[in-house]
Short mmCIF file of C-alpha atoms and ligand atoms in Angstrom, two decimals:
data_model
loop_
_atom_site.label_atom_id
_atom_site.label_comp_id
_atom_site.label_asym_id
_atom_site.label_seq_id
_atom_site.Cartn_x
_atom_site.Cartn_y
_atom_site.Cartn_z
CA MET A 1 0.00 0.00 0.00
CA SER A 2 1.33 3.45 -0.95
CA ILE A 3 0.38 6.35 1.26
CA LEU A 4 0.81 10.00 0.35
CA ILE A 5 1.76 11.93 3.47
CA THR A 6 1.22 15.66 3.11
CA GLY A 7 3.26 17.55 5.70
CA GLY A 8 5.27 14.35 6.25
CA ALA A 9 8.52 16.23 6.93
CA GLY A 10 6.97 17.99 9.95
CA TYR A 11 6.80 16.98 13.60
CA ILE A 12 3.88 14.53 13.69
CA GLY A 13 4.28 13.55 10.03
CA SER A 14 7.91 12.45 10.39
CA HIS A 15 7.10 10.17 13.34
CA THR A 16 4.11 8.74 11.53
CA CYS A 17 6.26 8.02 8.47
CA VAL A 18 8.65 5.97 10.61
CA THR A 19 5.77 3.99 12.14
CA LEU A 20 4.13 3.33 8.76
CA ILE A 21 7.38 2.28 7.07
CA GLU A 22 8.15 -0.09 9.94
CA ALA A 23 4.66 -1.57 9.48
CA GLY A 24 5.37 -2.22 5.78
CA TYR A 25 3.62 0.73 4.12
CA GLU A 26 5.30 2.67 1.30
CA VAL A 27 5.25 6.36 1.98
CA ILE A 28 5.60 9.33 -0.32
CA ILE A 29 6.14 12.60 1.50
CA TYR A 30 4.64 15.74 -0.01
CA ASP A 31 5.80 18.88 1.79
CA ASN A 32 6.72 22.43 0.81
CA LEU A 33 9.18 22.54 3.73
CA SER A 34 7.64 25.80 4.94
CA ASN A 35 8.02 24.48 8.50
CA ALA A 36 10.42 21.57 8.03
CA SER A 37 13.77 20.71 6.49
CA HIS A 38 15.56 18.18 4.29
CA GLU A 39 17.36 17.11 7.43
CA SER A 40 14.20 15.57 8.90
CA ILE A 41 13.87 13.41 5.78
CA LYS A 42 17.50 12.28 6.17
CA ARG A 43 16.77 11.39 9.78
CA ILE A 44 13.71 9.33 8.82
CA GLU A 45 15.98 7.51 6.34
CA MET A 46 18.52 6.89 9.11
CA ILE A 47 15.93 5.37 11.45
CA THR A 48 14.16 3.25 8.84
CA GLU A 49 17.22 2.46 6.69
CA GLN A 50 15.12 3.20 3.62
CA ASP A 51 15.25 5.84 0.91
CA ILE A 52 12.35 8.26 1.20
CA THR A 53 10.59 9.90 -1.73
CA LEU A 54 10.08 13.60 -0.99
CA ILE A 55 8.01 15.73 -3.34
CA GLU A 56 8.92 19.29 -2.40
CA ALA A 57 5.76 21.14 -3.40
CA ASP A 58 2.73 22.98 -2.07
CA ILE A 59 -0.70 21.39 -1.62
CA GLN A 60 -2.09 24.45 -3.40
CA ASP A 61 -0.08 23.47 -6.51
CA LYS A 62 -2.63 21.46 -8.47
CA GLN A 63 -0.23 20.50 -11.27
CA ALA A 64 2.34 19.16 -8.84
CA LEU A 65 -0.36 17.12 -7.07
CA HIS A 66 -1.71 15.72 -10.35
CA LYS A 67 1.80 14.65 -11.28
CA VAL A 68 2.17 12.72 -8.03
CA PHE A 69 -1.08 10.82 -8.61
CA GLU A 70 -0.08 10.14 -12.23
CA THR A 71 3.36 8.88 -11.20
CA TYR A 72 2.42 6.74 -8.20
CA THR A 73 -0.53 4.55 -7.30
CA ILE A 74 -1.70 6.20 -4.10
CA ASP A 75 -4.04 4.10 -1.94
CA ALA A 76 -4.69 6.69 0.75
CA VAL A 77 -3.62 10.13 1.93
CA ILE A 78 -2.70 11.23 5.45
CA HIS A 79 -3.14 14.98 5.42
CA PHE A 80 -0.92 16.73 7.95
CA ALA A 81 0.07 19.73 5.81
CA GLY A 82 -1.07 22.97 7.37
CA LEU A 83 -0.04 26.03 9.30
CA LYS A 84 -0.62 25.64 13.03
CA ALA A 85 0.40 28.72 15.03
CA VAL A 86 -2.70 30.04 16.79
CA GLY A 87 -1.37 33.59 17.39
CA GLU A 88 -0.07 33.95 13.85
CA SER A 89 -3.45 32.83 12.52
CA VAL A 90 -5.09 35.76 14.32
CA GLN A 91 -2.64 38.14 12.63
CA LYS A 92 -2.82 36.50 9.19
CA PRO A 93 -6.26 34.90 8.76
CA LEU A 94 -6.12 34.90 4.97
CA THR A 95 -2.79 33.10 4.96
CA TYR A 96 -4.28 30.42 7.21
CA TYR A 97 -7.51 30.03 5.26
CA GLN A 98 -5.61 29.99 1.96
CA ASN A 99 -3.02 27.48 3.05
CA ASN A 100 -5.16 25.19 5.19
CA ILE A 101 -8.61 25.37 3.59
CA ALA A 102 -7.84 26.20 -0.05
CA GLY A 103 -4.90 23.77 0.08
CA THR A 104 -7.21 20.99 1.32
CA LEU A 105 -9.78 21.77 -1.40
CA THR A 106 -7.08 21.42 -4.06
CA LEU A 107 -5.88 18.17 -2.53
CA LEU A 108 -9.43 16.74 -2.45
CA GLU A 109 -10.11 17.82 -6.03
CA VAL A 110 -7.00 16.04 -7.27
CA MET A 111 -7.68 12.94 -5.15
CA GLN A 112 -11.19 12.76 -6.59
CA ALA A 113 -9.89 13.12 -10.14
CA HIS A 114 -7.63 10.13 -9.55
CA HIS A 115 -10.28 8.06 -7.72
CA CYS A 116 -8.28 8.07 -4.50
CA LYS A 117 -10.97 8.40 -1.84
CA GLN A 118 -9.32 7.46 1.44
CA ILE A 119 -8.08 10.23 3.70
CA VAL A 120 -6.99 10.59 7.31
CA PHE A 121 -7.11 14.23 8.41
CA SER A 122 -5.21 15.96 11.24
CA SER A 123 -7.85 17.72 13.25
CA SER A 124 -7.40 19.08 16.74
CA ALA A 125 -8.95 19.27 20.18
CA THR A 126 -9.13 23.00 19.47
CA VAL A 127 -12.46 22.30 17.70
CA TYR A 128 -14.05 21.82 21.14
CA GLY A 129 -13.39 25.49 21.97
CA ASP A 130 -13.86 26.02 25.72
CA PRO A 131 -15.49 22.69 26.70
CA ALA A 132 -18.23 22.78 29.34
CA SER A 133 -16.61 19.81 31.12
CA CYS A 134 -13.91 17.15 30.84
CA PRO A 135 -13.31 14.45 29.70
CA ILE A 136 -14.36 15.43 26.20
CA THR A 137 -16.22 12.97 23.98
CA GLU A 138 -16.46 13.33 20.21
CA ASP A 139 -20.09 14.50 20.37
CA PHE A 140 -19.30 17.63 22.42
CA PRO A 141 -20.36 20.94 20.84
CA LEU A 142 -17.84 22.44 18.42
CA SER A 143 -16.60 26.01 18.21
CA ALA A 144 -13.56 28.02 17.28
CA THR A 145 -11.93 31.07 18.81
CA ASN A 146 -9.27 31.78 16.18
CA PRO A 147 -8.68 31.31 12.43
CA TYR A 148 -6.45 28.26 12.96
CA GLY A 149 -9.18 26.46 14.88
CA ARG A 150 -11.81 27.64 12.42
CA SER A 151 -9.76 26.20 9.53
CA LYS A 152 -9.90 22.78 11.27
CA LEU A 153 -13.67 23.08 11.84
CA PHE A 154 -14.29 24.07 8.21
CA ILE A 155 -12.14 21.26 6.85
CA GLU A 156 -14.00 18.75 9.01
CA GLU A 157 -17.29 20.04 7.54
CA ILE A 158 -15.91 19.98 3.99
CA LEU A 159 -14.85 16.37 4.46
CA ARG A 160 -18.31 15.45 5.78
CA ASP A 161 -19.80 17.08 2.68
CA MET A 162 -17.47 15.02 0.48
CA TYR A 163 -18.84 11.88 2.09
CA ARG A 164 -22.45 13.05 1.69
CA SER A 165 -21.82 13.64 -2.01
CA ASP A 166 -20.17 10.27 -2.55
CA THR A 167 -20.28 7.53 0.09
CA GLU A 168 -17.31 5.78 -1.48
CA TRP A 169 -15.14 8.27 0.42
CA LYS A 170 -13.46 6.79 3.49
CA ILE A 171 -12.67 9.61 5.89
CA VAL A 172 -11.11 9.61 9.34
CA LEU A 173 -10.91 12.84 11.34
CA LEU A 174 -8.35 12.44 14.10
CA ARG A 175 -8.63 15.08 16.81
CA TYR A 176 -5.26 15.28 18.52
CA PHE A 177 -4.89 16.60 22.04
CA ASN A 178 -1.39 17.95 22.95
CA PRO A 179 1.36 16.02 21.15
CA ILE A 180 4.78 16.04 22.83
CA GLY A 181 7.76 13.67 23.02
CA ALA A 182 9.97 12.39 20.26
CA HIS A 183 11.20 9.18 18.67
CA PRO A 184 13.04 7.18 21.38
CA SER A 185 16.28 7.36 19.35
CA GLY A 186 16.39 11.14 19.82
CA THR A 187 16.93 11.45 16.06
CA ILE A 188 13.68 13.20 15.11
CA GLY A 189 11.52 15.53 17.15
CA GLU A 190 9.76 18.88 17.29
CA ASP A 191 11.81 21.75 15.86
CA PRO A 192 9.89 24.99 16.36
CA ASN A 193 10.94 28.20 14.61
CA GLY A 194 11.99 31.04 16.90
CA ILE A 195 10.57 31.26 20.41
CA PRO A 196 8.35 28.23 21.06
CA ASN A 197 4.66 28.91 21.70
CA ASN A 198 4.02 25.47 23.14
CA LEU A 199 4.82 24.39 26.66
CA VAL A 200 7.17 21.44 26.26
CA PRO A 201 9.47 22.92 23.58
CA PHE A 202 9.74 26.02 25.80
CA ILE A 203 10.59 23.94 28.88
CA ALA A 204 13.14 21.93 26.86
CA GLN A 205 14.85 25.09 25.58
CA THR A 206 14.91 26.53 29.11
CA ALA A 207 16.42 23.30 30.42
CA ILE A 208 19.22 23.48 27.83
CA GLY A 209 19.92 27.13 28.60
CA LYS A 210 18.52 28.76 25.46
CA ARG A 211 15.76 30.49 27.47
CA ASP A 212 16.13 32.05 30.92
CA SER A 213 12.85 31.08 32.56
CA LEU A 214 9.52 29.45 31.76
CA ALA A 215 6.60 31.87 32.02
CA ILE A 216 3.65 29.94 33.46
CA PHE A 217 0.58 31.59 32.02
CA GLY A 218 -1.71 31.89 35.04
CA ASP A 219 -1.83 30.10 38.40
CA ASP A 220 -5.42 31.00 39.28
CA TYR A 221 -7.34 28.57 37.05
CA ASP A 222 -9.89 26.25 38.58
CA THR A 223 -7.52 23.24 38.47
CA HIS A 224 -5.75 21.17 41.15
CA ASP A 225 -2.79 23.60 41.36
CA GLY A 226 -4.16 26.64 39.54
CA THR A 227 -2.19 26.10 36.30
CA GLY A 228 -3.72 24.98 32.98
CA VAL A 229 -4.45 21.28 32.51
CA ARG A 230 -3.99 19.49 29.17
CA ASP A 231 -3.96 15.96 27.77
CA TYR A 232 -0.35 15.49 26.65
CA ILE A 233 0.11 12.58 24.29
CA HIS A 234 3.34 10.99 23.10
CA VAL A 235 3.89 11.60 19.39
CA MET A 236 4.73 7.90 18.91
CA ASP A 237 1.32 6.95 20.34
CA LEU A 238 -0.20 9.45 17.93
CA ALA A 239 1.75 7.87 15.06
CA GLN A 240 0.38 4.46 16.08
CA GLY A 241 -3.14 5.92 15.97
CA HIS A 242 -2.60 6.85 12.32
CA LEU A 243 -1.36 3.36 11.53
CA ASP A 244 -4.42 1.83 13.22
CA ALA A 245 -6.73 4.21 11.32
CA LEU A 246 -5.10 3.33 7.98
CA ASP A 247 -5.27 -0.39 8.69
CA ARG A 248 -9.04 -0.11 9.15
CA ILE A 249 -10.00 2.76 6.85
CA SER A 250 -11.36 0.61 4.03
CA THR A 251 -13.91 -0.95 6.42
CA PHE A 252 -15.51 2.31 7.54
CA SER A 253 -18.95 3.14 6.22
CA GLU A 254 -19.27 6.65 7.67
CA VAL A 255 -17.00 9.58 8.47
CA MET A 256 -15.11 8.54 11.58
CA THR A 257 -14.32 11.29 14.10
CA ILE A 258 -11.91 10.11 16.77
CA ASN A 259 -10.17 11.72 19.76
CA LEU A 260 -6.50 10.82 20.17
CA GLY A 261 -5.56 11.59 23.75
CA THR A 262 -4.56 9.70 26.87
CA GLY A 263 -7.60 10.66 28.95
CA LYS A 264 -5.32 12.09 31.66
CA GLY A 265 -4.91 15.78 32.40
CA TYR A 266 -1.61 17.22 33.61
CA SER A 267 -1.06 20.78 34.80
CA VAL A 268 1.78 23.02 33.67
CA LEU A 269 3.46 22.43 37.04
CA ASP A 270 3.00 18.63 36.74
CA VAL A 271 4.74 18.69 33.33
CA LEU A 272 7.51 20.92 34.63
CA LYS A 273 8.16 18.50 37.52
CA ALA A 274 8.22 15.47 35.18
CA PHE A 275 10.63 17.29 32.88
CA GLU A 276 12.89 18.26 35.78
CA LYS A 277 13.02 14.57 36.73
CA SER A 278 14.20 13.67 33.20
CA VAL A 279 16.83 16.40 33.15
CA GLY A 280 17.96 15.83 36.73
CA LYS A 281 17.89 19.50 37.70
CA THR A 282 15.42 22.27 38.47
CA ILE A 283 14.19 24.50 35.67
CA PRO A 284 13.63 28.21 36.36
CA TYR A 285 10.05 29.47 36.08
CA HIS A 286 7.93 32.43 37.03
CA ILE A 287 4.19 33.06 37.13
CA ALA A 288 2.94 35.35 34.36
CA PRO A 289 -0.57 36.61 33.46
CA ARG A 290 -3.00 34.24 31.75
CA ARG A 291 -2.48 33.92 27.97
CA PRO A 292 -5.52 35.29 26.11
CA GLY A 293 -7.65 32.52 24.64
CA ASP A 294 -6.35 29.80 27.00
CA ILE A 295 -8.79 27.51 28.79
CA ALA A 296 -8.45 25.95 32.24
CA SER A 297 -8.73 22.26 31.35
CA CYS A 298 -8.87 20.10 28.26
CA TYR A 299 -8.56 16.32 28.23
CA ALA A 300 -10.05 13.56 26.17
CA ASP A 301 -12.31 10.66 26.68
CA PRO A 302 -10.31 8.31 24.40
CA SER A 303 -12.66 5.30 24.73
CA TYR A 304 -14.04 5.63 21.18
CA ALA A 305 -10.51 5.26 19.73
CA LYS A 306 -10.14 2.06 21.71
CA LYS A 307 -13.49 0.74 20.52
CA ILE A 308 -13.09 1.64 16.84
CA LEU A 309 -9.34 1.42 16.27
CA GLY A 310 -8.26 -0.84 19.13
CA TRP A 311 -5.93 2.04 20.00
CA GLN A 312 -4.90 3.47 23.31
CA ALA A 313 -1.94 5.53 24.42
CA THR A 314 0.77 3.46 26.12
CA ARG A 315 3.43 6.02 27.06
CA ASP A 316 3.21 8.04 30.28
CA ILE A 317 4.19 11.63 31.04
CA ASN A 318 7.66 10.59 32.27
CA GLN A 319 8.43 8.80 29.02
CA MET A 320 7.12 11.79 27.05
CA CYS A 321 9.46 14.14 28.94
CA GLN A 322 12.44 11.74 28.74
CA ASP A 323 12.05 11.43 24.97
CA SER A 324 11.55 15.20 24.49
CA TRP A 325 14.68 15.80 26.54
CA ARG A 326 16.73 13.21 24.62
CA TRP A 327 15.79 14.92 21.35
CA GLN A 328 16.51 18.39 22.74
CA SER A 329 19.86 17.47 24.29
CA ASN A 330 21.04 15.54 21.22
CA ASN A 331 19.96 18.40 18.96
CA PRO A 332 20.23 21.70 20.83
CA ASN A 333 19.49 23.59 17.60
CA GLY A 334 16.96 21.17 16.20
CA TYR A 335 17.67 20.14 12.61
CA ASN A 336 19.96 23.11 12.03
CA LYS A 337 23.20 21.17 12.35
CA GLU A 338 25.38 24.07 11.22
CA ALA A 339 24.42 26.05 14.31
CA GLN A 340 25.30 23.14 16.64
P1 NAD B 401 4.42 20.85 11.48
O1 NAD B 401 4.42 22.30 11.14
O2 NAD B 401 5.65 20.28 12.10
O3 NAD B 401 4.06 19.98 10.19
C1 NAD B 401 3.26 20.47 9.15
C2 NAD B 401 4.01 20.25 7.85
O4 NAD B 401 3.21 20.71 6.77
C3 NAD B 401 5.35 21.02 7.79
O5 NAD B 401 6.36 20.11 7.44
C4 NAD B 401 5.12 22.07 6.69
O6 NAD B 401 6.31 22.35 5.97
C5 NAD B 401 4.03 21.41 5.85
N1 NAD B 401 3.16 22.33 5.12
C6 NAD B 401 2.47 23.39 5.63
N2 NAD B 401 1.74 23.98 4.65
C7 NAD B 401 1.97 23.27 3.50
C8 NAD B 401 1.51 23.39 2.18
N3 NAD B 401 0.71 24.37 1.81
N4 NAD B 401 1.94 22.49 1.27
C9 NAD B 401 2.79 21.48 1.63
N5 NAD B 401 3.26 21.33 2.87
C10 NAD B 401 2.86 22.21 3.81
O7 NAD B 401 3.15 20.58 12.42
P2 NAD B 401 2.73 19.28 13.23
O8 NAD B 401 2.76 19.61 14.67
O9 NAD B 401 3.44 18.08 12.73
O10 NAD B 401 1.18 19.20 12.83
C11 NAD B 401 0.70 18.40 11.77
C12 NAD B 401 -0.79 18.61 11.63
O11 NAD B 401 -1.42 18.28 12.87
C13 NAD B 401 -1.19 20.05 11.31
O12 NAD B 401 -2.26 20.01 10.41
C14 NAD B 401 -1.62 20.59 12.65
O13 NAD B 401 -2.56 21.62 12.51
C15 NAD B 401 -2.23 19.35 13.29
N6 NAD B 401 -2.24 19.42 14.76
C16 NAD B 401 -1.08 19.67 15.43
C17 NAD B 401 -1.10 19.78 16.83
C18 NAD B 401 0.16 20.10 17.59
O14 NAD B 401 0.05 20.56 18.73
N7 NAD B 401 1.36 19.86 17.04
C19 NAD B 401 -2.30 19.60 17.53
C20 NAD B 401 -3.46 19.30 16.81
C21 NAD B 401 -3.41 19.23 15.41
N1 UFG B 402 1.91 27.38 28.77
C1 UFG B 402 2.64 28.11 29.68
N2 UFG B 402 3.80 28.70 29.24
C2 UFG B 402 4.25 28.58 27.95
C3 UFG B 402 3.48 27.83 27.04
C4 UFG B 402 2.30 27.25 27.47
O1 UFG B 402 2.27 28.24 30.83
O2 UFG B 402 5.31 29.16 27.63
C5 UFG B 402 0.67 26.70 29.24
C6 UFG B 402 -0.60 27.17 28.54
O3 UFG B 402 -1.13 28.30 29.21
C7 UFG B 402 -1.49 25.93 28.64
C8 UFG B 402 -0.47 24.77 28.55
O4 UFG B 402 0.79 25.34 28.92
O5 UFG B 402 -2.09 25.87 29.90
C9 UFG B 402 -0.36 24.16 27.16
O6 UFG B 402 -0.09 25.19 26.21
P1 UFG B 402 0.37 24.85 24.71
O7 UFG B 402 0.61 26.16 24.02
O8 UFG B 402 1.50 23.88 24.72
O9 UFG B 402 -0.88 24.08 24.10
P2 UFG B 402 -2.39 24.54 23.92
O10 UFG B 402 -3.23 23.57 24.71
O11 UFG B 402 -2.57 25.96 24.22
O12 UFG B 402 -2.60 24.35 22.37
C10 UFG B 402 -2.12 23.19 21.67
C11 UFG B 402 -1.79 23.59 20.24
C12 UFG B 402 -3.05 24.00 19.52
C13 UFG B 402 -4.06 22.88 19.59
C14 UFG B 402 -4.31 22.50 21.03
C15 UFG B 402 -5.23 21.31 21.13
O13 UFG B 402 -0.86 24.65 20.24
O14 UFG B 402 -2.75 24.24 18.18
O15 UFG B 402 -3.07 22.18 21.68
O16 UFG B 402 -4.76 20.27 20.38
F1 UFG B 402 -5.20 23.29 19.04
#
């Protein structure tokens, strides 16, 4: 089976490629490298000991996409490609809608033209907005508070419309909670540009001395210690979820919408403590004002994933932090080897 992986050079995509290749799938990576590098492809090749086909192109480039489907027999697409920075999306809504929504429309149009009708889409827990309670099941009300989140909601709706128009489509919407961690080899991992927005990359860069102190955004939330609670999930567990979805996709007779989380909520302070344990030293932090748009708590009810995919997360918060730290300490400047 040949799988086209859009955004396959990125953080979640690269880990998923490794898992799929090890399970015997052929992968073709399609990525414009707007948030990734050739180095991540080399690292996937190192881990899997296989040559990887990279098509360096944009999902908005219809001709380039047609050429891929003409050249290869693609059985299914995993669609990771997209811009994902919440704050940037507020500043540049058109860029986000163009890249994420228009790009997906072009991808679907070309897939349809080539009778490839199986797609796994990267959605996000952000589609639950500010949930009324936790744990969150897939039937919770949906909302968006920023253009990034709205792009995910729209694409989910577009994919449901595709299925309504033609029930031969096999569609899986995977709603990820907070992916962290890295491949256990420390060879691939998350490589954010500039100052990290997300918690664990920021903690990791503080631990290695690139940042002075972690700002904890608010300690007066209604949570066990006042700091925000999230469902952190190991990226290798997430990768396994994609493999399990692909293995079953041809059997689905409706659009499948599935949470991928652990079902456990950890506060910012809990994560900091687990990370300190991995590093073996304390990490400086200070309490800062709440970050606009943040919610108190968000964690999944992952029981539907278990029922439908036979999937459940197996790695705990300590393993997530150990693997994030191994990646960070082996690669203090991410994939930018020249700077190391
Ligand atoms: P990432 O930025 O590391 O990976 C995305 C990849 O897509 C990058 O390699 C980038 O170069 C590529 N890309 C972007 N626009 C493209 C385009 N127009 N054409 C071709 N390639 C393009 O991000 P990630 O964390 O691996 O996320 C993957 C997907 O999962 C995204 O759709 C993201 O929105 C979604 N998601 C991520 C998180 C998270 O916290 N990381 C949470 C929920 C959902
Ligand atoms: N936090 C800090 N300091 C930081 C960064 C984060 O205290 O420097 C806190 C946040 O306030 C929040 C928690 O750490 O309580 C997690 O924040 P992240 O930015 O790591 O993650 P979010 O839950 O805010 O958002 C992430 C992705 C979104 C995605 C969402 C749900 O960034 O794109 O998970 O999947 F939509």
